[in-house]
mmCIF file of C-alpha atoms in Angstrom:
data_model
loop_
_atom_site.group_PDB
_atom_site.id
_atom_site.type_symbol
_atom_site.label_atom_id
_atom_site.label_comp_id
_atom_site.label_asym_id
_atom_site.label_seq_id
_atom_site.Cartn_x
_atom_site.Cartn_y
_atom_site.Cartn_z
ATOM 1 C CA MET A 1 -3.088 -20.883 -18.715
ATOM 2 C CA ASN A 2 -5.511 -19.791 -21.393
ATOM 3 C CA ARG A 3 -6.671 -16.260 -21.912
ATOM 4 C CA LEU A 4 -10.045 -16.930 -20.226
ATOM 5 C CA GLY A 5 -8.115 -18.147 -17.118
ATOM 6 C CA MET A 6 -6.124 -15.058 -17.104
ATOM 7 C CA ASP A 7 -9.129 -12.881 -17.350
ATOM 8 C CA ARG A 8 -10.836 -14.804 -14.493
ATOM 9 C CA ASN A 9 -7.852 -14.294 -12.282
ATOM 10 C CA LEU A 10 -7.799 -10.545 -12.791
ATOM 11 C CA ALA A 11 -11.465 -10.222 -12.403
ATOM 12 C CA ILE A 12 -11.443 -12.180 -9.031
ATOM 13 C CA ILE A 13 -8.383 -10.276 -7.793
ATOM 14 C CA CYS A 14 -9.934 -6.947 -8.588
ATOM 15 C CA ALA A 15 -13.121 -7.903 -6.909
ATOM 16 C CA THR A 16 -11.540 -9.176 -3.693
ATOM 17 C CA ILE A 17 -9.017 -6.177 -3.557
ATOM 18 C CA PHE A 18 -12.019 -3.674 -3.824
ATOM 19 C CA LEU A 19 -14.035 -5.462 -1.112
ATOM 20 C CA ASN A 20 -11.019 -5.588 1.223
ATOM 21 C CA ILE A 21 -9.892 -2.043 0.750
ATOM 22 C CA PHE A 22 -13.508 -0.872 0.972
ATOM 23 C CA VAL A 23 -14.128 -2.443 4.451
ATOM 24 C CA ARG A 24 -10.724 -1.485 5.753
ATOM 25 C CA PHE A 25 -10.952 2.090 4.805
ATOM 26 C CA MET A 26 -14.247 2.576 6.568
ATOM 27 C CA TRP A 27 -12.027 2.859 9.667
ATOM 28 C CA ASP A 28 -8.327 3.106 8.748
ATOM 29 C CA PRO A 29 -8.034 6.868 8.329
ATOM 30 C CA LEU A 30 -9.559 7.293 11.884
ATOM 31 C CA LEU A 31 -7.266 4.595 13.569
ATOM 32 C CA PRO A 32 -4.869 7.322 15.043
ATOM 33 C CA LEU A 33 -7.930 9.090 16.742
ATOM 34 C CA HIS A 34 -9.278 5.930 17.907
ATOM 35 C CA LEU A 35 -5.905 4.897 19.500
ATOM 36 C CA ARG A 36 -5.899 8.415 21.081
ATOM 37 C CA ALA A 37 -9.272 7.877 22.405
ATOM 38 C CA LEU A 38 -8.074 4.596 24.038
ATOM 39 C CA GLY A 39 -5.297 6.340 25.827
ATOM 40 C CA ALA A 40 -2.355 6.399 23.423
ATOM 41 C CA ASN A 41 -0.233 9.613 23.115
ATOM 42 C CA ALA A 42 1.342 10.983 19.979
ATOM 43 C CA PRO A 43 4.752 9.156 20.336
ATOM 44 C CA GLU A 44 2.909 5.867 21.173
ATOM 45 C CA ILE A 45 0.713 6.224 18.077
ATOM 46 C CA GLY A 46 3.801 6.972 15.863
ATOM 47 C CA PHE A 47 5.522 3.815 17.279
ATOM 48 C CA ALA A 48 2.351 1.732 16.901
ATOM 49 C CA PHE A 49 2.162 2.824 13.233
ATOM 50 C CA THR A 50 5.946 2.001 12.725
ATOM 51 C CA LEU A 51 5.355 -1.470 14.162
ATOM 52 C CA MET A 52 2.327 -2.053 11.952
ATOM 53 C CA PHE A 53 4.239 -0.611 8.833
ATOM 54 C CA LEU A 54 7.225 -3.009 9.502
ATOM 55 C CA ALA A 55 4.741 -5.924 9.911
ATOM 56 C CA ARG A 56 3.051 -4.945 6.595
ATOM 57 C CA THR A 57 6.358 -5.439 4.743
ATOM 58 C CA GLY A 58 8.727 -7.244 6.950
ATOM 59 C CA PHE A 59 7.486 -10.806 6.284
ATOM 60 C CA ALA A 60 7.168 -10.379 2.512
ATOM 61 C CA ILE A 61 10.505 -12.121 1.793
ATOM 62 C CA ILE A 62 9.006 -15.228 3.504
ATOM 63 C CA GLY A 63 5.792 -14.848 1.397
ATOM 64 C CA GLY A 64 7.751 -14.431 -1.671
ATOM 65 C CA ALA A 65 9.782 -17.703 -1.124
ATOM 66 C CA LEU A 66 6.594 -19.598 -0.128
ATOM 67 C CA ALA A 67 4.847 -18.440 -3.301
ATOM 68 C CA ASP A 68 7.694 -19.351 -5.543
ATOM 69 C CA ARG A 69 7.950 -22.866 -3.730
ATOM 70 C CA HIS A 70 4.305 -23.745 -3.181
ATOM 71 C CA GLY A 71 2.329 -21.558 -5.525
ATOM 72 C CA ARG A 72 0.853 -18.026 -5.505
ATOM 73 C CA VAL A 73 -2.757 -19.092 -4.958
ATOM 74 C CA ILE A 74 -2.460 -21.009 -1.728
ATOM 75 C CA VAL A 75 -0.452 -18.238 -0.097
ATOM 76 C CA ALA A 76 -2.651 -15.444 -1.272
ATOM 77 C CA GLY A 77 -5.835 -17.273 -0.012
ATOM 78 C CA ILE A 78 -4.743 -18.522 3.320
ATOM 79 C CA THR A 79 -3.126 -15.292 4.407
ATOM 80 C CA THR A 80 -6.214 -13.234 3.427
ATOM 81 C CA ILE A 81 -8.317 -15.500 5.689
ATOM 82 C CA GLY A 82 -5.900 -15.201 8.546
ATOM 83 C CA SER A 83 -5.823 -11.414 8.253
ATOM 84 C CA GLY A 84 -9.496 -11.316 8.385
ATOM 85 C CA VAL A 85 -9.754 -13.332 11.585
ATOM 86 C CA PHE A 86 -7.196 -11.094 13.254
ATOM 87 C CA THR A 87 -9.248 -7.852 12.211
ATOM 88 C CA LEU A 88 -12.421 -9.500 13.474
ATOM 89 C CA ALA A 89 -10.847 -10.190 16.831
ATOM 90 C CA ALA A 90 -9.662 -6.530 17.006
ATOM 91 C CA ALA A 91 -13.336 -5.431 17.467
ATOM 92 C CA PHE A 92 -13.496 -7.050 20.886
ATOM 93 C CA THR A 93 -10.905 -5.163 22.800
ATOM 94 C CA ASP A 94 -10.602 -1.716 24.269
ATOM 95 C CA ASP A 95 -7.096 -1.948 25.129
ATOM 96 C CA TRP A 96 -4.997 -0.012 22.606
ATOM 97 C CA ILE A 97 -1.991 -2.184 23.085
ATOM 98 C CA ALA A 98 -3.992 -5.368 22.458
ATOM 99 C CA LEU A 99 -5.583 -3.791 19.547
ATOM 100 C CA ILE A 100 -2.363 -2.895 17.960
ATOM 101 C CA GLY A 101 -1.117 -6.424 18.529
ATOM 102 C CA LEU A 102 -4.024 -7.864 16.603
ATOM 103 C CA LEU A 103 -3.613 -5.265 13.684
ATOM 104 C CA ILE A 104 0.084 -6.165 13.592
ATOM 105 C CA GLY A 105 -0.798 -9.715 13.122
ATOM 106 C CA ALA A 106 -3.217 -8.874 10.384
ATOM 107 C CA SER A 107 -0.477 -6.715 8.758
ATOM 108 C CA ALA A 108 2.093 -9.487 8.943
ATOM 109 C CA LEU A 109 -0.233 -11.803 7.054
ATOM 110 C CA SER A 110 -0.961 -9.059 4.483
ATOM 111 C CA SER A 111 2.837 -8.746 4.144
ATOM 112 C CA ILE A 112 3.209 -12.600 3.332
ATOM 113 C CA GLN A 113 0.379 -12.137 0.855
ATOM 114 C CA TRP A 114 1.716 -9.278 -1.087
ATOM 115 C CA PRO A 115 4.518 -10.912 -3.238
ATOM 116 C CA ALA A 116 2.089 -13.751 -4.316
ATOM 117 C CA LEU A 117 -0.710 -11.366 -5.135
ATOM 118 C CA SER A 118 1.667 -8.989 -6.984
ATOM 119 C CA ALA A 119 2.981 -11.886 -9.002
ATOM 120 C CA LEU A 120 -0.485 -13.066 -9.894
ATOM 121 C CA ILE A 121 -1.378 -9.499 -11.094
ATOM 122 C CA THR A 122 1.794 -9.324 -13.279
ATOM 123 C CA GLU A 123 1.460 -12.853 -14.740
ATOM 124 C CA SER A 124 -2.355 -13.056 -15.233
ATOM 125 C CA ALA A 125 -2.200 -10.398 -18.080
ATOM 126 C CA GLY A 126 1.394 -11.233 -19.221
ATOM 127 C CA GLU A 127 4.702 -9.451 -18.314
ATOM 128 C CA ASP A 128 4.387 -7.251 -21.333
ATOM 129 C CA LYS A 129 1.111 -5.749 -20.161
ATOM 130 C CA VAL A 130 1.997 -5.216 -16.437
ATOM 131 C CA THR A 131 1.123 -1.545 -16.424
ATOM 132 C CA ARG A 132 -2.336 -2.308 -17.823
ATOM 133 C CA SER A 133 -2.732 -5.109 -15.181
ATOM 134 C CA PHE A 134 -1.741 -2.998 -12.295
ATOM 135 C CA SER A 135 -3.803 -0.002 -13.485
ATOM 136 C CA ILE A 136 -6.901 -2.102 -13.544
ATOM 137 C CA THR A 137 -6.256 -3.504 -9.962
ATOM 138 C CA GLU A 138 -5.299 -0.025 -8.798
ATOM 139 C CA THR A 139 -8.697 1.287 -10.015
ATOM 140 C CA ALA A 140 -10.206 -1.410 -7.786
ATOM 141 C CA VAL A 141 -7.995 -0.182 -4.949
ATOM 142 C CA LEU A 142 -8.882 3.508 -5.490
ATOM 143 C CA THR A 143 -12.615 2.767 -5.906
ATOM 144 C CA GLY A 144 -12.526 1.042 -2.492
ATOM 145 C CA LEU A 145 -10.530 4.041 -1.068
ATOM 146 C CA ILE A 146 -13.187 6.369 -2.238
ATOM 147 C CA VAL A 147 -16.447 4.615 -1.112
ATOM 148 C CA GLY A 148 -14.912 2.985 1.915
ATOM 149 C CA PRO A 149 -14.296 6.242 3.928
ATOM 150 C CA ILE A 150 -17.745 7.597 2.741
ATOM 151 C CA ALA A 151 -19.411 4.459 4.109
ATOM 152 C CA GLY A 152 -17.442 4.788 7.194
ATOM 153 C CA ALA A 153 -18.573 8.377 7.795
ATOM 154 C CA ILE A 154 -22.189 7.173 7.398
ATOM 155 C CA LEU A 155 -21.861 4.091 9.630
ATOM 156 C CA LEU A 156 -19.514 5.484 12.195
ATOM 157 C CA ALA A 157 -22.227 6.988 14.448
ATOM 158 C CA PRO A 158 -24.498 3.815 14.798
ATOM 159 C CA LEU A 159 -21.699 1.194 14.544
ATOM 160 C CA LYS A 160 -18.634 2.953 16.037
ATOM 161 C CA ILE A 161 -15.187 1.621 14.968
ATOM 162 C CA PRO A 162 -15.466 -1.745 16.626
ATOM 163 C CA GLY A 163 -18.531 -2.364 14.442
ATOM 164 C CA LEU A 164 -16.629 -1.417 11.440
ATOM 165 C CA PHE A 165 -13.701 -3.969 12.478
ATOM 166 C CA ILE A 166 -16.429 -6.732 12.497
ATOM 167 C CA ILE A 167 -17.538 -5.858 8.961
ATOM 168 C CA ASN A 168 -13.963 -5.740 7.871
ATOM 169 C CA GLY A 169 -13.165 -9.212 9.401
ATOM 170 C CA VAL A 170 -16.197 -10.973 8.024
ATOM 171 C CA VAL A 171 -15.707 -9.642 4.526
ATOM 172 C CA GLN A 172 -12.019 -10.246 4.414
ATOM 173 C CA THR A 173 -12.263 -13.774 5.482
ATOM 174 C CA GLY A 174 -14.877 -14.452 2.712
ATOM 175 C CA CYS A 175 -12.462 -12.941 0.146
ATOM 176 C CA GLY A 176 -9.770 -15.212 1.376
ATOM 177 C CA ILE A 177 -12.040 -18.253 0.751
ATOM 178 C CA TRP A 178 -12.881 -17.015 -2.625
ATOM 179 C CA ARG A 179 -9.264 -16.441 -3.655
ATOM 180 C CA LEU A 180 -8.252 -19.899 -2.308
ATOM 181 C CA PHE A 181 -10.826 -21.821 -4.330
ATOM 182 C CA ALA A 182 -11.272 -19.657 -7.385
ATOM 183 C CA LEU A 183 -7.970 -18.316 -8.662
ATOM 184 C CA ARG A 184 -5.951 -20.311 -11.040
ATOM 185 C CA GLU A 185 -2.159 -20.859 -10.464
ATOM 186 C CA THR A 186 0.140 -18.910 -12.953
ATOM 187 C CA ALA A 187 3.544 -20.426 -12.309
ATOM 188 C CA HIS A 188 5.103 -23.876 -11.796
ATOM 189 C CA ARG A 189 6.708 -24.411 -8.484
ATOM 190 C CA ALA A 190 10.508 -23.311 -8.397
ATOM 191 C CA ARG A 191 13.158 -25.952 -9.016
ATOM 192 C CA GLY A 192 16.181 -25.985 -6.883
ATOM 193 C CA SER A 193 16.973 -23.673 -4.084
ATOM 194 C CA VAL A 194 14.895 -20.572 -3.851
ATOM 195 C CA LEU A 195 17.697 -18.788 -1.833
ATOM 196 C CA LEU A 196 20.248 -19.628 -4.676
ATOM 197 C CA ASN A 197 17.759 -18.588 -7.356
ATOM 198 C CA LEU A 198 17.024 -15.285 -5.436
ATOM 199 C CA ARG A 199 20.878 -14.579 -5.121
ATOM 200 C CA ALA A 200 21.401 -15.010 -8.940
ATOM 201 C CA ALA A 201 18.309 -12.617 -9.485
ATOM 202 C CA MET A 202 19.761 -9.739 -7.295
ATOM 203 C CA ASP A 203 21.474 -7.647 -9.961
ATOM 204 C CA THR A 204 22.240 -4.026 -10.127
ATOM 205 C CA ASN A 205 18.730 -3.027 -11.232
ATOM 206 C CA VAL A 206 17.051 -4.910 -8.328
ATOM 207 C CA ARG A 207 19.517 -3.260 -5.803
ATOM 208 C CA TRP A 208 18.669 0.300 -7.124
ATOM 209 C CA LEU A 209 14.896 -0.711 -7.038
ATOM 210 C CA ILE A 210 15.521 -1.380 -3.291
ATOM 211 C CA VAL A 211 16.976 2.003 -2.781
ATOM 212 C CA LEU A 212 14.059 3.599 -4.878
ATOM 213 C CA GLY A 213 11.480 1.654 -2.897
ATOM 214 C CA SER A 214 12.890 2.642 0.354
ATOM 215 C CA LEU A 215 12.649 6.271 -0.457
ATOM 216 C CA ILE A 216 9.118 5.845 -1.669
ATOM 217 C CA ALA A 217 8.059 3.943 1.392
ATOM 218 C CA ILE A 218 9.324 6.418 3.758
ATOM 219 C CA SER A 219 8.016 9.382 1.862
ATOM 220 C CA PHE A 220 4.565 7.834 1.614
ATOM 221 C CA ALA A 221 4.514 6.519 5.256
ATOM 222 C CA ILE A 222 4.329 10.085 6.554
ATOM 223 C CA PRO A 223 1.608 11.953 4.776
ATOM 224 C CA PHE A 224 -0.493 8.842 4.031
ATOM 225 C CA GLY A 225 0.114 7.409 7.615
ATOM 226 C CA PRO A 226 -1.147 8.645 11.047
ATOM 227 C CA PHE A 227 -0.153 12.350 10.234
ATOM 228 C CA PHE A 228 -2.900 12.641 7.650
ATOM 229 C CA ALA A 229 -5.477 12.489 10.398
ATOM 230 C CA ILE A 230 -3.432 14.341 12.996
ATOM 231 C CA LEU A 231 -2.788 17.360 10.645
ATOM 232 C CA ALA A 232 -6.483 17.438 9.595
ATOM 233 C CA ARG A 233 -7.651 17.420 13.163
ATOM 234 C CA ASP A 234 -5.089 19.480 15.020
ATOM 235 C CA GLY A 235 -3.974 21.799 12.219
ATOM 236 C CA TRP A 236 -7.253 22.067 10.103
ATOM 237 C CA ASN A 237 -9.836 21.350 12.906
ATOM 238 C CA ASN A 238 -11.775 18.802 10.884
ATOM 239 C CA SER A 239 -14.171 16.313 12.283
ATOM 240 C CA GLU A 240 -13.661 12.542 11.875
ATOM 241 C CA GLU A 241 -16.359 12.473 9.309
ATOM 242 C CA GLU A 242 -14.698 15.325 7.367
ATOM 243 C CA ILE A 243 -11.390 13.557 7.687
ATOM 244 C CA ASN A 244 -12.808 10.341 6.024
ATOM 245 C CA LEU A 245 -14.261 12.601 3.172
ATOM 246 C CA ILE A 246 -11.010 14.368 2.595
ATOM 247 C CA TRP A 247 -9.245 10.913 2.294
ATOM 248 C CA ALA A 248 -12.040 9.889 -0.204
ATOM 249 C CA ALA A 249 -11.266 13.207 -2.220
ATOM 250 C CA GLY A 250 -7.679 12.253 -2.339
ATOM 251 C CA SER A 251 -8.503 8.853 -3.575
ATOM 252 C CA VAL A 252 -10.628 10.368 -6.486
ATOM 253 C CA ALA A 253 -7.549 12.538 -7.358
ATOM 254 C CA SER A 254 -5.434 9.244 -7.528
ATOM 255 C CA LEU A 255 -7.544 7.903 -10.317
ATOM 256 C CA ALA A 256 -6.037 10.604 -12.510
ATOM 257 C CA GLY A 257 -2.578 9.378 -11.369
ATOM 258 C CA ILE A 258 -3.556 5.955 -12.965
ATOM 259 C CA ALA A 259 -3.831 7.748 -16.370
ATOM 260 C CA LEU A 260 -0.415 9.279 -15.874
ATOM 261 C CA GLY A 261 1.018 5.959 -14.614
ATOM 262 C CA ARG A 262 -0.237 4.153 -17.703
ATOM 263 C CA MET A 263 1.912 6.419 -19.713
ATOM 264 C CA SER A 264 4.794 4.402 -18.581
ATOM 265 C CA GLU A 265 3.971 2.157 -21.717
ATOM 266 C CA ARG A 266 4.413 5.196 -24.046
ATOM 267 C CA TRP A 267 6.951 7.408 -22.365
ATOM 268 C CA GLY A 268 8.816 4.824 -20.248
ATOM 269 C CA ALA A 269 8.470 4.100 -16.605
ATOM 270 C CA ARG A 270 11.609 5.978 -15.593
ATOM 271 C CA ARG A 271 10.440 9.325 -17.183
ATOM 272 C CA VAL A 272 7.012 8.965 -15.637
ATOM 273 C CA LEU A 273 8.443 8.251 -12.207
ATOM 274 C CA VAL A 274 10.808 11.355 -12.361
ATOM 275 C CA ILE A 275 7.980 13.641 -13.344
ATOM 276 C CA SER A 276 5.667 12.166 -10.569
ATOM 277 C CA ALA A 277 8.373 12.197 -7.809
ATOM 278 C CA ILE A 278 8.931 15.945 -8.467
ATOM 279 C CA GLY A 279 5.135 16.651 -8.324
ATOM 280 C CA PHE A 280 4.670 14.593 -5.322
ATOM 281 C CA GLY A 281 7.424 16.309 -3.452
ATOM 282 C CA ILE A 282 6.105 19.766 -4.187
ATOM 283 C CA GLY A 283 2.524 18.836 -3.512
ATOM 284 C CA THR A 284 3.342 17.194 -0.152
ATOM 285 C CA ALA A 285 5.401 19.909 1.125
ATOM 286 C CA THR A 286 2.696 22.529 0.258
ATOM 287 C CA TRP A 287 0.046 20.408 1.813
ATOM 288 C CA GLY A 288 1.909 20.404 5.098
ATOM 289 C CA LEU A 289 2.500 24.131 5.135
ATOM 290 C CA ALA A 290 -1.286 25.013 4.415
ATOM 291 C CA PRO A 291 -2.966 26.515 7.560
ATOM 292 C CA THR A 292 -6.516 25.544 6.664
ATOM 293 C CA TRP A 293 -8.159 22.648 4.628
ATOM 294 C CA GLN A 294 -9.329 25.170 2.102
ATOM 295 C CA LEU A 295 -5.807 26.099 1.216
ATOM 296 C CA GLY A 296 -4.415 22.548 1.669
ATOM 297 C CA ILE A 297 -6.913 20.500 -0.319
ATOM 298 C CA VAL A 298 -5.250 21.276 -3.795
ATOM 299 C CA PRO A 299 -1.775 20.318 -2.920
ATOM 300 C CA LEU A 300 -3.236 17.262 -1.061
ATOM 301 C CA LEU A 301 -4.983 16.134 -4.279
ATOM 302 C CA ILE A 302 -1.772 16.750 -6.357
ATOM 303 C CA ALA A 303 0.330 14.672 -3.862
ATOM 304 C CA PHE A 304 -2.394 11.771 -4.115
ATOM 305 C CA LEU A 305 -2.322 11.934 -7.979
ATOM 306 C CA PHE A 306 1.418 11.794 -8.340
ATOM 307 C CA SER A 307 1.819 9.089 -5.741
ATOM 308 C CA GLU A 308 -0.445 6.760 -7.700
ATOM 309 C CA ALA A 309 1.664 7.337 -10.896
ATOM 310 C CA ILE A 310 4.752 6.691 -8.774
ATOM 311 C CA PHE A 311 3.327 3.343 -7.738
ATOM 312 C CA LEU A 312 2.452 2.204 -11.287
ATOM 313 C CA ALA A 313 5.819 3.184 -12.751
ATOM 314 C CA GLN A 314 7.543 1.436 -9.824
ATOM 315 C CA GLN A 315 5.552 -1.824 -10.536
ATOM 316 C CA THR A 316 6.436 -1.538 -14.219
ATOM 317 C CA LEU A 317 10.199 -1.184 -13.386
ATOM 318 C CA GLN A 318 10.033 -4.203 -11.106
ATOM 319 C CA ALA A 319 8.285 -6.503 -13.603
ATOM 320 C CA ALA A 320 10.835 -5.590 -16.251
ATOM 321 C CA SER A 321 13.693 -6.673 -13.779
ATOM 322 C CA THR A 322 12.319 -10.081 -12.719
ATOM 323 C CA SER A 323 11.529 -13.466 -14.247
ATOM 324 C CA ARG A 324 8.676 -15.730 -13.577
ATOM 325 C CA GLU A 325 10.709 -18.294 -11.758
ATOM 326 C CA THR A 326 11.874 -15.976 -9.068
ATOM 327 C CA ARG A 327 9.369 -13.029 -9.284
ATOM 328 C CA SER A 328 7.601 -13.572 -5.996
ATOM 329 C CA SER A 329 10.976 -14.025 -4.118
ATOM 330 C CA VAL A 330 12.477 -10.783 -5.641
ATOM 331 C CA TYR A 331 9.145 -8.979 -4.959
ATOM 332 C CA GLY A 332 9.275 -10.203 -1.334
ATOM 333 C CA MET A 333 12.982 -9.149 -0.988
ATOM 334 C CA ILE A 334 12.145 -5.574 -2.202
ATOM 335 C CA SER A 335 9.097 -5.325 -0.088
ATOM 336 C CA THR A 336 10.802 -6.547 3.009
ATOM 337 C CA THR A 337 13.957 -4.390 2.671
ATOM 338 C CA THR A 338 12.225 -1.170 1.569
ATOM 339 C CA GLY A 339 9.549 -1.731 4.346
ATOM 340 C CA PHE A 340 12.169 -1.733 7.093
ATOM 341 C CA VAL A 341 13.486 1.529 5.926
ATOM 342 C CA GLY A 342 10.037 2.965 5.321
ATOM 343 C CA GLY A 343 8.841 1.611 8.732
ATOM 344 C CA VAL A 344 10.738 4.285 10.511
ATOM 345 C CA GLY A 345 8.521 6.894 8.762
ATOM 346 C CA PRO A 346 5.722 7.173 11.505
ATOM 347 C CA SER A 347 8.245 7.295 14.410
ATOM 348 C CA PHE A 348 10.391 9.746 12.510
ATOM 349 C CA GLY A 349 7.417 11.840 11.666
ATOM 350 C CA ALA A 350 6.327 11.898 15.272
ATOM 351 C CA TRP A 351 9.732 13.162 16.313
ATOM 352 C CA LEU A 352 9.606 15.862 13.580
ATOM 353 C CA ILE A 353 6.312 17.046 14.935
ATOM 354 C CA VAL A 354 7.796 17.572 18.348
ATOM 355 C CA LEU A 355 10.794 19.185 16.764
ATOM 356 C CA GLY A 356 9.074 21.596 14.373
ATOM 357 C CA GLY A 357 5.247 21.160 14.493
ATOM 358 C CA ASN A 358 2.743 19.442 12.026
ATOM 359 C CA ALA A 359 4.181 20.895 8.860
ATOM 360 C CA LEU A 360 7.773 19.576 9.215
ATOM 361 C CA PRO A 361 6.993 15.877 8.484
ATOM 362 C CA PHE A 362 5.320 16.768 5.187
ATOM 363 C CA LEU A 363 8.326 19.043 4.257
ATOM 364 C CA ILE A 364 10.698 16.077 4.892
ATOM 365 C CA ALA A 365 8.346 13.647 3.009
ATOM 366 C CA GLY A 366 8.323 16.046 0.170
ATOM 367 C CA ALA A 367 12.050 16.180 -0.042
ATOM 368 C CA LEU A 368 12.544 12.354 0.186
ATOM 369 C CA GLY A 369 9.886 12.110 -2.714
ATOM 370 C CA VAL A 370 11.991 14.371 -4.937
ATOM 371 C CA LEU A 371 15.078 12.184 -4.207
ATOM 372 C CA CYS A 372 13.130 9.282 -5.933
ATOM 373 C CA ALA A 373 13.856 11.088 -9.053
ATOM 374 C CA LEU A 374 17.535 10.609 -8.679
ATOM 375 C CA ALA A 375 17.304 7.044 -7.384
ATOM 376 C CA VAL A 376 15.559 5.922 -10.579
ATOM 377 C CA MET A 377 18.275 7.121 -13.057
ATOM 378 C CA PRO A 378 20.629 4.163 -12.577
ATOM 379 C CA ILE A 379 17.860 1.555 -13.486
ATOM 380 C CA ARG A 380 18.279 0.293 -16.981
ATOM 381 C CA LYS A 381 15.874 -1.704 -19.159
ATOM 382 C CA LYS A 382 17.142 -5.286 -19.715
#
């Protein structure tokens, strides 16, 4: 594929990522409170988020194999369309169990999509420029994370959350159609058995990447999951509109994390990840201990910043440990296995709240974040 095709791919991916994140995060930070309004209690909300988290990663291994066998574009396009349809349907139920079921369906399709989309991002700019590629797409993600909650805060009163679901579903379905017909394929279909190729690719580096990814997943699932809104409402007494704006502020801080993550090309991804893991751990623990939002906002922003740098360094390490022939399958294996571990985060966090109050989940998440600095040590550049 020529340079123009690569640039075209990256532009389409960035545009569709921005749109999907924008419409989703008009309502996503408020989902725990919406579930509570529909009758769910704290353990039920934690369990619901666990199921959604597991669905968001549990089917990635299937998506990776499909992408290597049938192509990245068809998988990324069809699953985006399906996810949009599920989200649209979620607007028309006031039963929290049915709502969670539909969002689990949307999350499962997003899980199938991720390995294909991640491989497209890696390969559209070339494996030697993966940090640049992901930093560009992450800028699109963070822009959506910033403006989405702000738009949600404005539209919440007239449209309510079901109205925001409708916007999300329509826009996401359109993005899936755009991806399906406009993206250019970046890899030939895999030859031979995908399973045998995957087994051959599972070396020591990939195994340690799974350990690292598991720690990252569970440490992120707590502060960036349902407990973000619960701490802000119950501990800091913020309104729903204020919670959306605090989330947007965190996303602005993550933009600085992109600059730190891009230093992986100069300092090395391992070094950036170690520094960021320590910073994230300290910031998250301090965030959870803060009695008011005025005292908690700075450590919250620090945690957001370092989490973004962790993500970019992690993607750089993964790209360096995979080949084009099996990349989607390996990404899917990593995403599924780490997702099952990280999926216990919301339920684990709910149990910790019962045990020690709103601060304890953030303290444990911070400690797990620091452990990422140790898990990255055995990973060596090929």
